[in-house]
Coordinates of C-alpha atoms in Angstrom, one line a residue:
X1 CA 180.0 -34.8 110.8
X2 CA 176.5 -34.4 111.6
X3 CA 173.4 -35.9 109.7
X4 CA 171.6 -33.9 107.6
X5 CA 168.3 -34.2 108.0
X6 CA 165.9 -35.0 105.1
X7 CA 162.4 -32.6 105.1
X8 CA 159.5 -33.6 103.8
X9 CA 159.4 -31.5 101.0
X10 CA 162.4 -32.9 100.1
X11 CA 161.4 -36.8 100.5
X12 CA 157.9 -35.2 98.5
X13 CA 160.3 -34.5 95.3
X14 CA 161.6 -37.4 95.4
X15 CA 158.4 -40.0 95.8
X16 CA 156.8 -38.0 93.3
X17 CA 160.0 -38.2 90.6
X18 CA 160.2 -41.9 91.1
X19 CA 156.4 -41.9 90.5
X20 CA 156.8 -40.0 87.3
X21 CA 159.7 -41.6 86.0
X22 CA 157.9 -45.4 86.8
X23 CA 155.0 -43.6 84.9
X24 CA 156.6 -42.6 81.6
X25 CA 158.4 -46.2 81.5
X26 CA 155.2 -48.0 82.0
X27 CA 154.0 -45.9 79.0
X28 CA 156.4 -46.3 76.7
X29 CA 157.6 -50.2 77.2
X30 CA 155.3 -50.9 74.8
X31 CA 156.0 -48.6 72.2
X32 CA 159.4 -49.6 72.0
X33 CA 158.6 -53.2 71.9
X34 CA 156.5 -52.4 68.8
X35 CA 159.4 -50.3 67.7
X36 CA 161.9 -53.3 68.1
X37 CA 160.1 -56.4 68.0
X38 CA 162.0 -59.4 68.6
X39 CA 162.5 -62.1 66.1
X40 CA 160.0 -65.0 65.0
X41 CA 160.5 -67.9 67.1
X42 CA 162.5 -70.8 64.6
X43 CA 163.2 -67.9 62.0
X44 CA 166.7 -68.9 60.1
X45 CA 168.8 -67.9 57.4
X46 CA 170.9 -69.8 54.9
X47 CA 170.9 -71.4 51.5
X48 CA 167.6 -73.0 50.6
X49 CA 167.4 -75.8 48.2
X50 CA 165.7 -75.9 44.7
X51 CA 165.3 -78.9 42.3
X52 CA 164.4 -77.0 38.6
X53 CA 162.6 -78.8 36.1
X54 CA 165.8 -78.7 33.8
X55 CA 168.5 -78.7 34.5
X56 CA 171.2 -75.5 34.1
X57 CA 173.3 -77.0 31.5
X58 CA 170.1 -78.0 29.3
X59 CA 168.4 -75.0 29.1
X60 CA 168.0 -73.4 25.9
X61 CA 169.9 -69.7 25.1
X62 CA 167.4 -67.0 25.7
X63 CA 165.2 -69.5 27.9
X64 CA 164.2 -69.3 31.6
X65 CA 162.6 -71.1 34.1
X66 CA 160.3 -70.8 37.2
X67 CA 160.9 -72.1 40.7
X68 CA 158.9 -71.4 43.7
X69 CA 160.3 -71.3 47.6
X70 CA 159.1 -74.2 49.7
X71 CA 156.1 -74.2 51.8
X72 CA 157.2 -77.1 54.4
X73 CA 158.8 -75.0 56.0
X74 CA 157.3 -71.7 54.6
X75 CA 160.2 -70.3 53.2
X76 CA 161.3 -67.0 51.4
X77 CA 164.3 -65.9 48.9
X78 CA 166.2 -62.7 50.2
X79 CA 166.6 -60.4 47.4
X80 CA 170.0 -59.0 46.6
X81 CA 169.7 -55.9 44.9
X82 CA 167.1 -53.9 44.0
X83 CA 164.9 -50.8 43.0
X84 CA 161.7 -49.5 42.5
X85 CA 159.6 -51.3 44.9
X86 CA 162.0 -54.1 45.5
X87 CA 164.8 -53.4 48.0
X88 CA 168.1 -55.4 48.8
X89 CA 167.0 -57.7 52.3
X90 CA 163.3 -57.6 50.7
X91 CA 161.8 -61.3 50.5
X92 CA 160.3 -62.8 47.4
X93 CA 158.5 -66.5 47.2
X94 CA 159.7 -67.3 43.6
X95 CA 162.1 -66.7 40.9
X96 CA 163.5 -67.6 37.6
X97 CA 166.8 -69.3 36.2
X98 CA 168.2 -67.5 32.9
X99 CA 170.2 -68.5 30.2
X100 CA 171.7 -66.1 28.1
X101 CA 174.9 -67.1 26.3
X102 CA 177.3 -68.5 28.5
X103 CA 175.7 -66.9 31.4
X104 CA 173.3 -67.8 33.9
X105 CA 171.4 -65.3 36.0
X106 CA 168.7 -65.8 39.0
X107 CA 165.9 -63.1 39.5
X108 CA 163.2 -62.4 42.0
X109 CA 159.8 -62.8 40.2
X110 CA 158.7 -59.5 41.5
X111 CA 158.3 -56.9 39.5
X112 CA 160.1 -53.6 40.2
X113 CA 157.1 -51.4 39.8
X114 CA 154.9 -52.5 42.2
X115 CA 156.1 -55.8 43.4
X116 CA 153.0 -58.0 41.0
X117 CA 154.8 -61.5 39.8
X118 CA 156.0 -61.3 36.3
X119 CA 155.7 -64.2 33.8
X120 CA 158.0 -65.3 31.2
X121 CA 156.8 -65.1 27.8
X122 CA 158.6 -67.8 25.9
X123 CA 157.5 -66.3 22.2
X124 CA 158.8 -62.5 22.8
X125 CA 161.9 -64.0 25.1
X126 CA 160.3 -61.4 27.9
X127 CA 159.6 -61.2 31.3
X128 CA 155.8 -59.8 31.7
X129 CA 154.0 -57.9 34.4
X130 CA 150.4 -58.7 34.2
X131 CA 148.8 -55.9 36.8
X132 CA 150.1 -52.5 34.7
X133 CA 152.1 -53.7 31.8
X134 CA 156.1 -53.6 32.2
X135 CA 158.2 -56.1 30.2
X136 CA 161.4 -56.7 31.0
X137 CA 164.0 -58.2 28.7
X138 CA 165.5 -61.6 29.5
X139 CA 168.7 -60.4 31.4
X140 CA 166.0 -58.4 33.7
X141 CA 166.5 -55.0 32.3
X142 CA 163.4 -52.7 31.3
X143 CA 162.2 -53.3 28.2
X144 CA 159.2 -51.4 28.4
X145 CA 158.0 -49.1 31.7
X146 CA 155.8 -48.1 34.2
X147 CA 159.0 -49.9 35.8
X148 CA 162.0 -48.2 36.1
X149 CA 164.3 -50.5 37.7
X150 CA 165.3 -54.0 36.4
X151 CA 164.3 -57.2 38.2
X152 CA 166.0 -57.9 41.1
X153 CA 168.9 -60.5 41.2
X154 CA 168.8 -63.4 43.7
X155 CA 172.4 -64.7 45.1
X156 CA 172.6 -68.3 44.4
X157 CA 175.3 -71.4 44.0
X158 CA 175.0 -74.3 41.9
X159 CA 173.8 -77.4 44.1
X160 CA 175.4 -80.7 44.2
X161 CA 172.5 -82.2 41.0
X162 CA 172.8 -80.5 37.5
X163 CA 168.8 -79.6 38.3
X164 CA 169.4 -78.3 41.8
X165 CA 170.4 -74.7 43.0
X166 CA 171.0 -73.4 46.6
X167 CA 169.2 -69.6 46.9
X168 CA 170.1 -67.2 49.6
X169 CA 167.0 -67.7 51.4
X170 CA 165.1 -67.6 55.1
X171 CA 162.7 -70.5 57.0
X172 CA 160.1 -68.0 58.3
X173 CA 159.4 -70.1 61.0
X174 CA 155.2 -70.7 60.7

């Protein structure tokens, strides 16, 4: 079987794929890196910690209070539901413990509207956005719009204290 010989215009077609083809992934390495970045450096996920300022059991019907994610380690609360501008998987940096009857429910502090950080108002037993106005009853649900969505919940587990809870959370890792 004889050789077949290879002509230059043939060995041409080929430098000059290989030269295109090292081209077009030069260009676009990057983009896809920016596409699919990879994760923060020391970025985890698990239950984070929180000591409330009463305890579960003492809280008053009707009543709620704040907690805020650590900052040593900066830390964030994964949201488990969601709507409006908040989104199951979206982060928020504090939340709120709520009575009502027997039950006991955990929110986000964002609001659903636009994401602002709503307030409890202890007189009107509502949750309060201060940048356009929503109110939200105390289980979360609208009470009065531009927000359409309720607050979003926050899955949680009592803690091994009356006054602690453990969040579903994430150590950002800076």
């Amino acid at each position: 079987m004889a050789a077949t010989a290879v002509t230059r215009r043939t060995f041409l077609g080929w430098w000059l794929a290989s030269l295109m083809t090292a081209t077009v992934v030069t260009g676009l390495a990057p983009i896809l890196v920016f596409l699919w970045p990879a994760p923060p450096k020391g970025q985890t996920k698990g239950p984070i910690k929180i000591t409330l300022d009463t305890s579960i059991d003492q809280m008053e019907d009707q009543s709620a209070t704040k907690f805020l994610a650590p900052t040593s380690p900066n830390s964030a609360f994964i949201m488990a539901n969601g709507g409006g501008d908040n989104a199951a998987g979206d982060l928020a940096f504090g939340g709120y413990v709520v009575k009502v009857g027997d039950k006991v429910k955990v929110f986000a502090q964002n609001c659903s509207h636009l994401g602002c950080s709503v307030n409890f108002n202890k007189d009107q037993k509502s949750f309060d956005c201060p940048c356009h106005g929503s109110r939200f009853h105390v289980d979360g649900t609208v009470l009065h719009g531009p927000a359409a969505y309720p607050l979003s919940d926050l899955s949680w587990k009592q803690g091994q204290q009356a006054n602690q809870i453990e969040v579903d959370g994430i150590v950002l890792g800076f």
